[in-house]
PDB file of C-alpha atoms and ligand atoms in Angstrom:
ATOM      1  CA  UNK A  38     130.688  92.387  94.594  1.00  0.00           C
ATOM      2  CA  UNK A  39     130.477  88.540  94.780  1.00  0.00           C
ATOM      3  CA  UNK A  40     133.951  88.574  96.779  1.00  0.00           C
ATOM      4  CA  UNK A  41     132.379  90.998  98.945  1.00  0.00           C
ATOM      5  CA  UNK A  42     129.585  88.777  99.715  1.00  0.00           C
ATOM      6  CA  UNK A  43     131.774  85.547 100.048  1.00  0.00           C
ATOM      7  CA  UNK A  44     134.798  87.011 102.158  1.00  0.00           C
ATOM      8  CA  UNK A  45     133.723  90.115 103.174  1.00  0.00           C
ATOM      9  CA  UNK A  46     129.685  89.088 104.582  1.00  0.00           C
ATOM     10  CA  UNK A  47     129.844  85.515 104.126  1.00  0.00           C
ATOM     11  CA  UNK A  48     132.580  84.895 107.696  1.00  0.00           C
ATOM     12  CA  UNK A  49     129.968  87.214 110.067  1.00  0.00           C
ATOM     13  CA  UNK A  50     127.015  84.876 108.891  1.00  0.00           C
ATOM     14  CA  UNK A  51     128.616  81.578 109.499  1.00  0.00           C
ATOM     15  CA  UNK A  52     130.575  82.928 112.689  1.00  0.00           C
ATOM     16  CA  UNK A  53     126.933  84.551 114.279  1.00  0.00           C
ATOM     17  CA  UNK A  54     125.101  80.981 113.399  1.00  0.00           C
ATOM     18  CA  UNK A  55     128.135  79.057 114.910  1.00  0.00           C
ATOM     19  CA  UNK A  56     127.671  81.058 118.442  1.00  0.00           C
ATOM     20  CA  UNK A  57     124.008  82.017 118.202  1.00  0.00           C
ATOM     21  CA  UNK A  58     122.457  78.195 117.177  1.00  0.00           C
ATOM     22  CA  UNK A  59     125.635  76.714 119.586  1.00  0.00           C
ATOM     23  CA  UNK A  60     124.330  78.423 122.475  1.00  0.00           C
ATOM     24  CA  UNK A  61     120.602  77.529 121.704  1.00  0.00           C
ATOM     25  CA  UNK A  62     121.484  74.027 121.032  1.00  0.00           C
ATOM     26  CA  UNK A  63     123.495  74.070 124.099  1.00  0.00           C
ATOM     27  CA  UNK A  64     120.760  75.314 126.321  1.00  0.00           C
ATOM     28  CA  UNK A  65     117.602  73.223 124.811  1.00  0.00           C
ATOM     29  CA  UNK A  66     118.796  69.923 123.590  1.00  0.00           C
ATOM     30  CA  UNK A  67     122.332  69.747 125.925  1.00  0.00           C
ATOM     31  CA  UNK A  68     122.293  65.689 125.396  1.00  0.00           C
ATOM     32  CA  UNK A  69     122.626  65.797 121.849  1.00  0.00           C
ATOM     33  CA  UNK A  70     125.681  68.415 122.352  1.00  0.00           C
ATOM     34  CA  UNK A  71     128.078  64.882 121.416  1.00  0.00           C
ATOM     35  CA  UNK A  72     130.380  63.586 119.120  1.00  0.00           C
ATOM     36  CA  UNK A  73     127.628  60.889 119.124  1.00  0.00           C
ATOM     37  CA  UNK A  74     130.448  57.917 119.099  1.00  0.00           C
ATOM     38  CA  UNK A  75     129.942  54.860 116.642  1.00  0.00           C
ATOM     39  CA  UNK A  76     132.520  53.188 118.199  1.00  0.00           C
ATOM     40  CA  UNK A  77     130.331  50.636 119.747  1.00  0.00           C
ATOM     41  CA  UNK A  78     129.413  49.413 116.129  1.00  0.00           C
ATOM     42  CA  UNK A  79     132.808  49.760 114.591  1.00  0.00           C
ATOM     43  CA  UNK A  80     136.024  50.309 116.633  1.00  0.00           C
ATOM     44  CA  UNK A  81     138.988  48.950 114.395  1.00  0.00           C
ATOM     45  CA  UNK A  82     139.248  51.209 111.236  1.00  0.00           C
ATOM     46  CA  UNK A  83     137.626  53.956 113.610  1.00  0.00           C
ATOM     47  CA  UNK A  84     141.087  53.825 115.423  1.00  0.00           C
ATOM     48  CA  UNK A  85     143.135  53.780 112.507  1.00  0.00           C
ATOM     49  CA  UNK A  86     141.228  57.066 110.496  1.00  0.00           C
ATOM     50  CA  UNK A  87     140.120  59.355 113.723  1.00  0.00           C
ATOM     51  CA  UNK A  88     143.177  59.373 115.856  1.00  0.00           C
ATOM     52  CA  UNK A  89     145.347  60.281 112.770  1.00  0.00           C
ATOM     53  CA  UNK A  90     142.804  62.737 111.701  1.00  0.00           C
ATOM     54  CA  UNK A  91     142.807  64.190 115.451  1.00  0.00           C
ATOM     55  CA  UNK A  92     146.251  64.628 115.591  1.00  0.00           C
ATOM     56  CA  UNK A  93     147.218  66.205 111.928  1.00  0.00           C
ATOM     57  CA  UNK A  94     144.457  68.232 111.558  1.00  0.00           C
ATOM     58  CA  UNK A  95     144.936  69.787 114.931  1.00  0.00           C
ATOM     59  CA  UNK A  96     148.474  70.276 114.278  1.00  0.00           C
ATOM     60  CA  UNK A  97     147.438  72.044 110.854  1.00  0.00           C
ATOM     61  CA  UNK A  98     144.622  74.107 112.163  1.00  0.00           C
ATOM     62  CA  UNK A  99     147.741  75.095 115.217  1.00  0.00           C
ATOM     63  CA  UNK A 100     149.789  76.234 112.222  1.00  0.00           C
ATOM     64  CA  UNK A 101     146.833  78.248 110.802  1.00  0.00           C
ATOM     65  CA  UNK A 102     146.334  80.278 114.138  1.00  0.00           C
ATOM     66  CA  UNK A 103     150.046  80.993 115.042  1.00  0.00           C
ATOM     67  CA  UNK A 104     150.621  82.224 111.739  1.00  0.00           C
ATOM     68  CA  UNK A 105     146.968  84.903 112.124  1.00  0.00           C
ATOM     69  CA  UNK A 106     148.480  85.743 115.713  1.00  0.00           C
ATOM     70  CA  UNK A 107     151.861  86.110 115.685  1.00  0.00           C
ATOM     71  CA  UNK A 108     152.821  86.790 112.026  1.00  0.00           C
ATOM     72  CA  UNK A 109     156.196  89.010 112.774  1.00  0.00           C
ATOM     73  CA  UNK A 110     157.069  85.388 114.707  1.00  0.00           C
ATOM     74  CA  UNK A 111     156.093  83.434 111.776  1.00  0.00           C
ATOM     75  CA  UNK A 112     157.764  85.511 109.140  1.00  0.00           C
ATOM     76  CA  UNK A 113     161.177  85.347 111.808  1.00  0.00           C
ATOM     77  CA  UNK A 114     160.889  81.880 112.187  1.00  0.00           C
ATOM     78  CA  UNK A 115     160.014  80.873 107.907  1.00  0.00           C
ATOM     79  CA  UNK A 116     163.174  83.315 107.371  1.00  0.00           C
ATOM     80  CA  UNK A 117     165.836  80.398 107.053  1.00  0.00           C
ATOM     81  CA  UNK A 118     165.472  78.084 104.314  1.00  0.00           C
ATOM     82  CA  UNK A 119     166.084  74.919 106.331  1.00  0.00           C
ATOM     83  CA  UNK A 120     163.255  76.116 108.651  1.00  0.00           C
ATOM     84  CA  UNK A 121     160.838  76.873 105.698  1.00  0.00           C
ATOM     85  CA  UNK A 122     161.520  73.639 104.126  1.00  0.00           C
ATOM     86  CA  UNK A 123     161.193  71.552 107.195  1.00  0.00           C
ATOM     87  CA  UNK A 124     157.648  73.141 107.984  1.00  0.00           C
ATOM     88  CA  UNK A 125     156.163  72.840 104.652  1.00  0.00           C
ATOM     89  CA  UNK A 126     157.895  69.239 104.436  1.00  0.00           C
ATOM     90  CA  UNK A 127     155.773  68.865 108.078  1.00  0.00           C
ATOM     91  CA  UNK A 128     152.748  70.401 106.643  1.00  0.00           C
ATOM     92  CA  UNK A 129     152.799  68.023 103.511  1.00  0.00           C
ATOM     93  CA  UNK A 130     152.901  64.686 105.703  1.00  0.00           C
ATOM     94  CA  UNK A 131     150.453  66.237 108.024  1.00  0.00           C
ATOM     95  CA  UNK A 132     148.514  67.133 105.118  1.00  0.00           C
ATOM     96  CA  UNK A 133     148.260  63.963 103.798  1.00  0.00           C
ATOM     97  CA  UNK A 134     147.536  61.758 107.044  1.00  0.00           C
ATOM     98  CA  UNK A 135     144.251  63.883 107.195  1.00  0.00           C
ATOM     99  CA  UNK A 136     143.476  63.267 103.645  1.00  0.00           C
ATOM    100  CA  UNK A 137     143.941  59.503 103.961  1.00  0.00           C
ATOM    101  CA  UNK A 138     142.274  59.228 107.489  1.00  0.00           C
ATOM    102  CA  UNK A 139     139.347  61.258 106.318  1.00  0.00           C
ATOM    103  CA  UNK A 140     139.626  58.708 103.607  1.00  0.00           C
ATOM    104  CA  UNK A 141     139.343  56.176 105.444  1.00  0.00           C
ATOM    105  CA  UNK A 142     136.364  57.755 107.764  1.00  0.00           C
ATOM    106  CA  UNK A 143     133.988  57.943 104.956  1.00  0.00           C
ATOM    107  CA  UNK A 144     134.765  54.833 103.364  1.00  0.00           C
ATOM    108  CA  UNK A 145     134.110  53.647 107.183  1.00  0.00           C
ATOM    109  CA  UNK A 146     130.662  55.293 107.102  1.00  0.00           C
ATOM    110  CA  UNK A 147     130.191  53.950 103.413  1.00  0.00           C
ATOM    111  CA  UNK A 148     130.502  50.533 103.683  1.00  0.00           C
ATOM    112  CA  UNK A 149     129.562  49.267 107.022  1.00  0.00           C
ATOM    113  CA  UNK A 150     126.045  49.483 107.302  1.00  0.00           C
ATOM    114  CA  UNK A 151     125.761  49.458 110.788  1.00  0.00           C
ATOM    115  CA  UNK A 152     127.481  53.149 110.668  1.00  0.00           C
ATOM    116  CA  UNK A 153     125.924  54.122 107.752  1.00  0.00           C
ATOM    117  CA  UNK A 154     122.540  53.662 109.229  1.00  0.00           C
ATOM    118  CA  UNK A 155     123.280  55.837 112.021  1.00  0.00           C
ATOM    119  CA  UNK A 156     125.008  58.747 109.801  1.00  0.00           C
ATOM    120  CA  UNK A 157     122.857  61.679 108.901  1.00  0.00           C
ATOM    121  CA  UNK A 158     122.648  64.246 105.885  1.00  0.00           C
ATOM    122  CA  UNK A 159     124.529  66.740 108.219  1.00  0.00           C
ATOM    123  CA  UNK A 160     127.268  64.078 108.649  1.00  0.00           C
ATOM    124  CA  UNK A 161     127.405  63.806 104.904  1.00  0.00           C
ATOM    125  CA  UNK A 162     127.672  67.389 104.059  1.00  0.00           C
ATOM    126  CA  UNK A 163     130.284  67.858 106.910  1.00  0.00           C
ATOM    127  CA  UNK A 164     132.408  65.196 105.859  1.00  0.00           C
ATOM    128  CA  UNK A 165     132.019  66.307 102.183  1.00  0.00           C
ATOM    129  CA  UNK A 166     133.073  69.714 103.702  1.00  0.00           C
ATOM    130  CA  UNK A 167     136.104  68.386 105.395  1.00  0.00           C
ATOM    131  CA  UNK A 168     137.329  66.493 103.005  1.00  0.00           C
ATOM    132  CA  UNK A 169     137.525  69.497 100.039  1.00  0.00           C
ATOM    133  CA  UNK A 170     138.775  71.530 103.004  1.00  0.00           C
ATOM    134  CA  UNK A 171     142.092  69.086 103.354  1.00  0.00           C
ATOM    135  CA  UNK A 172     142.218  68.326  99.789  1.00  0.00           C
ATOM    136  CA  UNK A 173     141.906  71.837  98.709  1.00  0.00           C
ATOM    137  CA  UNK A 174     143.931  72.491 101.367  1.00  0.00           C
ATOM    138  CA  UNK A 175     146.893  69.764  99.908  1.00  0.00           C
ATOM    139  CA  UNK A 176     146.610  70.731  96.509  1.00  0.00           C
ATOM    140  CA  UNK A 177     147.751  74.535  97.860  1.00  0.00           C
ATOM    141  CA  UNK A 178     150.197  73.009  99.529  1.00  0.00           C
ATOM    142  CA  UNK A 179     151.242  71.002  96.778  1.00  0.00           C
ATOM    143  CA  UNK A 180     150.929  73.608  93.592  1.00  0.00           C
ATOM    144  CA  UNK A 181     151.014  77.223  95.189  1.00  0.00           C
ATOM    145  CA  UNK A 182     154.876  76.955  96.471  1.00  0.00           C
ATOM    146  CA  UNK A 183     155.819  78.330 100.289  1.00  0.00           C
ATOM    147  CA  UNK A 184     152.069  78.843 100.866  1.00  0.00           C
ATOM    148  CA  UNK A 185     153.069  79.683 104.976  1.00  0.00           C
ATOM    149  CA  UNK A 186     155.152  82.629 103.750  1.00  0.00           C
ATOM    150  CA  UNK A 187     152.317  84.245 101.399  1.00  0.00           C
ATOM    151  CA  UNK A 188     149.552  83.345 103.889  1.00  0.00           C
ATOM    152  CA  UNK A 189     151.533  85.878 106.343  1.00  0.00           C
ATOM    153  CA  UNK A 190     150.503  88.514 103.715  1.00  0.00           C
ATOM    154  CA  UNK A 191     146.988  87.348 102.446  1.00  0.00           C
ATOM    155  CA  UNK A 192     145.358  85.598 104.935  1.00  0.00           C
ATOM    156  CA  UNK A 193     146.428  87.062 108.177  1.00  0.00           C
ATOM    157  CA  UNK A 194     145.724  90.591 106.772  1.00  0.00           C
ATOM    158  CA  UNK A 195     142.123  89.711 105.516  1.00  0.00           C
ATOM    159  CA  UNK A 196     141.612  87.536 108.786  1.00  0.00           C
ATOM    160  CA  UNK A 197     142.263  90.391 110.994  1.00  0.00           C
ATOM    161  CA  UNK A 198     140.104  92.610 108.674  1.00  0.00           C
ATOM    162  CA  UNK A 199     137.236  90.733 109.451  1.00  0.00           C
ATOM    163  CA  UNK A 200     138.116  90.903 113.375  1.00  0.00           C
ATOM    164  CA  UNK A 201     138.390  94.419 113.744  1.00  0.00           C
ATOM    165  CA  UNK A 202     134.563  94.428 111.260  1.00  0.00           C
ATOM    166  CA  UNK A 203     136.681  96.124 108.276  1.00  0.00           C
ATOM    167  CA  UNK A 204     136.478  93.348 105.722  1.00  0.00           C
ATOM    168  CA  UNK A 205     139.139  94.055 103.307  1.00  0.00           C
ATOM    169  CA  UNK A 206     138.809  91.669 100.961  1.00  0.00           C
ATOM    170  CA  UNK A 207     140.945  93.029  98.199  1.00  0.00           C
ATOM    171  CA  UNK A 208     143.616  90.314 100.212  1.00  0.00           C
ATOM    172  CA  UNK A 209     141.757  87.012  98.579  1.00  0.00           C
ATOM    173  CA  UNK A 210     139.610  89.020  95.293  1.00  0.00           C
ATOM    174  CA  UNK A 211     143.518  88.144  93.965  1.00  0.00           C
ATOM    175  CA  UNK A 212     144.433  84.945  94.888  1.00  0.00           C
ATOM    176  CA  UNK A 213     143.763  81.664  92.767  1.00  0.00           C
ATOM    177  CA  UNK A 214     140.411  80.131  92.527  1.00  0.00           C
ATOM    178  CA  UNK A 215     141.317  77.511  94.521  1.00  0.00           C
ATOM    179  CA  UNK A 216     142.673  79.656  97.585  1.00  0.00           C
ATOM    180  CA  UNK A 217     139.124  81.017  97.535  1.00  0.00           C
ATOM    181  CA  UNK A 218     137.387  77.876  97.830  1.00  0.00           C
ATOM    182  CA  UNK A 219     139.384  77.027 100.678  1.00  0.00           C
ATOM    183  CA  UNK A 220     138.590  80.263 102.407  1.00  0.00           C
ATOM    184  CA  UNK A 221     134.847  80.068 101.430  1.00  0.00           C
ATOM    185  CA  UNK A 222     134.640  76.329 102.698  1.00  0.00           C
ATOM    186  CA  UNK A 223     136.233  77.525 105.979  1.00  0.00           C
ATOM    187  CA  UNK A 224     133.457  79.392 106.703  1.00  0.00           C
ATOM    188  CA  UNK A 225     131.181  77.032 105.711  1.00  0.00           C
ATOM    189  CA  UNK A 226     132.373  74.313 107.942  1.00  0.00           C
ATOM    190  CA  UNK A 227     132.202  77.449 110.585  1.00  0.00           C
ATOM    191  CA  UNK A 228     128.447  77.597 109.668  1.00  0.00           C
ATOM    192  CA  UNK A 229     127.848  74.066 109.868  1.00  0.00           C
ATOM    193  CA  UNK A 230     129.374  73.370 113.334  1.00  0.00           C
ATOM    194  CA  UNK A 231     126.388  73.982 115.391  1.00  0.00           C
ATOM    195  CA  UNK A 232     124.106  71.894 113.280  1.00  0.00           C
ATOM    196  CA  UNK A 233     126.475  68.637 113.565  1.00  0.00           C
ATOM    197  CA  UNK A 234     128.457  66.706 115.680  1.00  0.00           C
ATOM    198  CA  UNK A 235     131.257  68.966 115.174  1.00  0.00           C
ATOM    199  CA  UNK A 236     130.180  70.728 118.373  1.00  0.00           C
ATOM    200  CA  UNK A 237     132.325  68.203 120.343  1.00  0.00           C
ATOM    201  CA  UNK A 238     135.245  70.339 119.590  1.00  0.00           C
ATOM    202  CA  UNK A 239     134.146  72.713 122.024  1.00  0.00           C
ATOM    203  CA  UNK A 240     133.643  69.725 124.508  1.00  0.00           C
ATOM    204  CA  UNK A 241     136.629  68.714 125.777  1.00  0.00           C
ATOM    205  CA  UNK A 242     136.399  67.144 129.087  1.00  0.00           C
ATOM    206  CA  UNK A 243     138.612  69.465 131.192  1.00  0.00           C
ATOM    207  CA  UNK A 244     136.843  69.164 134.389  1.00  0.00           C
ATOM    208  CA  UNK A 245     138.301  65.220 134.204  1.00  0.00           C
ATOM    209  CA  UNK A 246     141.611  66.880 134.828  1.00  0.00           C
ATOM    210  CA  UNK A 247     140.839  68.195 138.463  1.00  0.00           C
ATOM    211  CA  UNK A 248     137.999  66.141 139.473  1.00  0.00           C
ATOM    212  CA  UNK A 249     138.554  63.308 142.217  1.00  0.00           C
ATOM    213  CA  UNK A 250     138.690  60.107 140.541  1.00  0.00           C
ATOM    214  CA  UNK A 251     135.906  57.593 140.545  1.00  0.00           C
ATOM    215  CA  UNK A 252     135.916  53.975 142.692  1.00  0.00           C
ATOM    216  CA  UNK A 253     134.096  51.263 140.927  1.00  0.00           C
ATOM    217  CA  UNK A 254     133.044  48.952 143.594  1.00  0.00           C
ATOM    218  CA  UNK A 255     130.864  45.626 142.806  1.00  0.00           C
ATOM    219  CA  UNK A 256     127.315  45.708 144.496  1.00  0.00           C
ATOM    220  CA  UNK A 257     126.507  42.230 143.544  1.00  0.00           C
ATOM    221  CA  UNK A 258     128.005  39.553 145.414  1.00  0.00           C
ATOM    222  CA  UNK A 259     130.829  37.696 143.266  1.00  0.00           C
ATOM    223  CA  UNK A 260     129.457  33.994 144.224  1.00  0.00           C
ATOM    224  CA  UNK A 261     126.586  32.466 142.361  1.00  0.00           C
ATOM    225  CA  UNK A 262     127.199  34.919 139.385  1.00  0.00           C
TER     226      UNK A 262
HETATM  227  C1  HEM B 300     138.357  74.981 108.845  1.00  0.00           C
HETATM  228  C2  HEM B 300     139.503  75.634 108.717  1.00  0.00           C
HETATM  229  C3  HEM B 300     140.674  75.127 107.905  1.00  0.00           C
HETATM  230  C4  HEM B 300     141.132  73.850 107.753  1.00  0.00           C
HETATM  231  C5  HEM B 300     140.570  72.559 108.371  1.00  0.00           C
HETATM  232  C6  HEM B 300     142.288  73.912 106.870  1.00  0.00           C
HETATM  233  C7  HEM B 300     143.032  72.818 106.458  1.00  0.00           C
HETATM  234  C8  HEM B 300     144.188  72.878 105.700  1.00  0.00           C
HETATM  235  C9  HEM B 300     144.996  71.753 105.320  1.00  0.00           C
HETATM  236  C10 HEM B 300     144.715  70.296 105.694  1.00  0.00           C
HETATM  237  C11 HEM B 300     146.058  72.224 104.627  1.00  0.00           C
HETATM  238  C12 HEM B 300     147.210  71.391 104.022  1.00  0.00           C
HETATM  239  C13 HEM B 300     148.451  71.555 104.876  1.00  0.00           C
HETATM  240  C14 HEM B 300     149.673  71.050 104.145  1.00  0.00           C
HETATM  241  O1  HEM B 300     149.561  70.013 103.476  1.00  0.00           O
HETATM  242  O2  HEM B 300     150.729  71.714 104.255  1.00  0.00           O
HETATM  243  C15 HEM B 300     145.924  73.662 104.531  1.00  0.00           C
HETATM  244  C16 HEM B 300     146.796  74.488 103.891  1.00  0.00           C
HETATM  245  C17 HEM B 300     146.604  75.825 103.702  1.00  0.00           C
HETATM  246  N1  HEM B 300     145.552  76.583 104.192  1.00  0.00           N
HETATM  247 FE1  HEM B 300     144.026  75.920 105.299  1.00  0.00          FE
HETATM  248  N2  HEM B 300     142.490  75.222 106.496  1.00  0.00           N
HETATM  249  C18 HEM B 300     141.530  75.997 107.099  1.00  0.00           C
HETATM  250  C19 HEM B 300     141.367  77.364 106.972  1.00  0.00           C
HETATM  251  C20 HEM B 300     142.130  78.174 106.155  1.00  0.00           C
HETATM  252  C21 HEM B 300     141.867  79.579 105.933  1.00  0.00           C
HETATM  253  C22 HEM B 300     140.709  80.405 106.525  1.00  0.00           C
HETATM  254  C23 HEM B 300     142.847  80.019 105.101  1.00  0.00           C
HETATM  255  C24 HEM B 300     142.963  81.408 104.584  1.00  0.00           C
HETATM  256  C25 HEM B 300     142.902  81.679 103.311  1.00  0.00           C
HETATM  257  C26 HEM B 300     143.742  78.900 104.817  1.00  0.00           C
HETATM  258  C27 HEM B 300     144.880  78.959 104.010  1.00  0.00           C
HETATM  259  C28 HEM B 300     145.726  77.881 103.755  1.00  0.00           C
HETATM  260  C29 HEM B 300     146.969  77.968 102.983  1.00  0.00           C
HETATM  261  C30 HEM B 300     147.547  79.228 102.356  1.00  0.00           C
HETATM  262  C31 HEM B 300     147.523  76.674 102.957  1.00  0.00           C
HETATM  263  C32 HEM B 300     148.845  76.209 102.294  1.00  0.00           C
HETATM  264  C33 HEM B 300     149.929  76.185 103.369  1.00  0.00           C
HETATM  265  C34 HEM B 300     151.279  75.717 102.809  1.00  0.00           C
HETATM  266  O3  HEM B 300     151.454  75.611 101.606  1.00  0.00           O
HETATM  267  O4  HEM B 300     152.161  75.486 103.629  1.00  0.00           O
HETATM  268  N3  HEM B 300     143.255  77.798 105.465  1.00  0.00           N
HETATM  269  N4  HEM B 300     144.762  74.023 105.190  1.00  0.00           N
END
């Protein structure tokens, strides 16, 4: 019953509260729809913990979603053992950059008190939520060998159970506690992305791509300045 309500009930809640309070965030308060930068107050270990983070954890979250679409692909590709070892090998340092540049993030929002002053409880619990996400995430990684093969035939089946609204969660009620967690705290994070600055995910300035490109001119007069 409670795997029901975690896996099977739990994933519509968070997912309906990501699009429904998105949208209504998105319509009535656009400005605050931001990654709210605190790089004006602190720009050095910034650099060094969120463009790591950016790059692994996209890379990860890329794995994730290749291996829920195209599993057939997956399983042809994880079917040599050089291949297998050389993704999981990739996963592992990936793995670990987010862990250390998350690391470094909170510390970052910790100990300067210029950040700290401007970080909310939402930031907390996200960050709290992030971090056991990657070291959950690790520790599978770690403990629970060739975790990109068995995901093919846990995690894709129960994902796409939950897309076509027939949660079978039979998939995860078997799996290790800490598989669960992970999965759970997925959907948390899920839940907690319109409520936080998370939402900048979905903000990526495309339109910069086609626009025509800005002239700064000087109005002032350079003399007597
Ligand atoms: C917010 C979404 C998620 C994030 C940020 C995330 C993050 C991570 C990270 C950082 C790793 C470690 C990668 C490595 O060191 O190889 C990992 C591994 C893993 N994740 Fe997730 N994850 C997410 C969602 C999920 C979901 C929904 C499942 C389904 C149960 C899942 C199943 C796994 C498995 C099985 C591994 C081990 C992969 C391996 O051993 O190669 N993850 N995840």
């Amino acid at each position: 019953m409670s795997d029901m309500i975690l896996f099977g009930a739990f994933p519509y809640v968070a997912v309906a509260l990501m699009v429904g309070v998105g949208l209504y965030r998105y319509c009535v308060d656009r400005y605050s729809w931001s990654s709210q930068s605190s790089q004006f107050l602190e720009s050095r270990v910034l650099f060094w913990g969120s463009v790591p983070w950016h790059y692994a954890i996209l890379m990860i979250l890329l794995a994730h979603f290749l291996a829920f679409l195209f599993p057939t692909g997956w399983g042809v590709i994880l079917g040599r053992p050089i291949r297998l070892y050389l993704l999981e090998v990739t996963g592992l340092g990936l793995g670990l950059s987010t862990l250390i540049a998350l690391a470094l993030l909170i510390f970052r929002r910790v100990l300067n008190a210029r950040v700290s002053a401007v970080t909310t409880i939402v930031d907390w619990l996200v960050l709290v939520a992030l971090f056991l996400q990657v070291a959950t995430g690790v520790y599978i990684a770690f403990t629970l060998r060739w975790g990109s093969v068995w995901y093919l035939h846990t995690a894709t089946p129960w994902l796409w159970s939950l897309v076509k609204f027939d949660p079978q969660v039979q998939y995860l009620a078997v799996m290790p506690t800490v598989v669960k967690l992970h999965a759970f705290n997925a959907f948390l994070i899920i839940a907690l992305f319109p409520f936080s600055r998370l939402v900048h995910v979905v903000s990526v300035p495309l339109a910069y791509l086609s626009r025509p490109y800005q002239v700064v001119i000087w109005y002032r007069s350079r003399v007597g300045r």
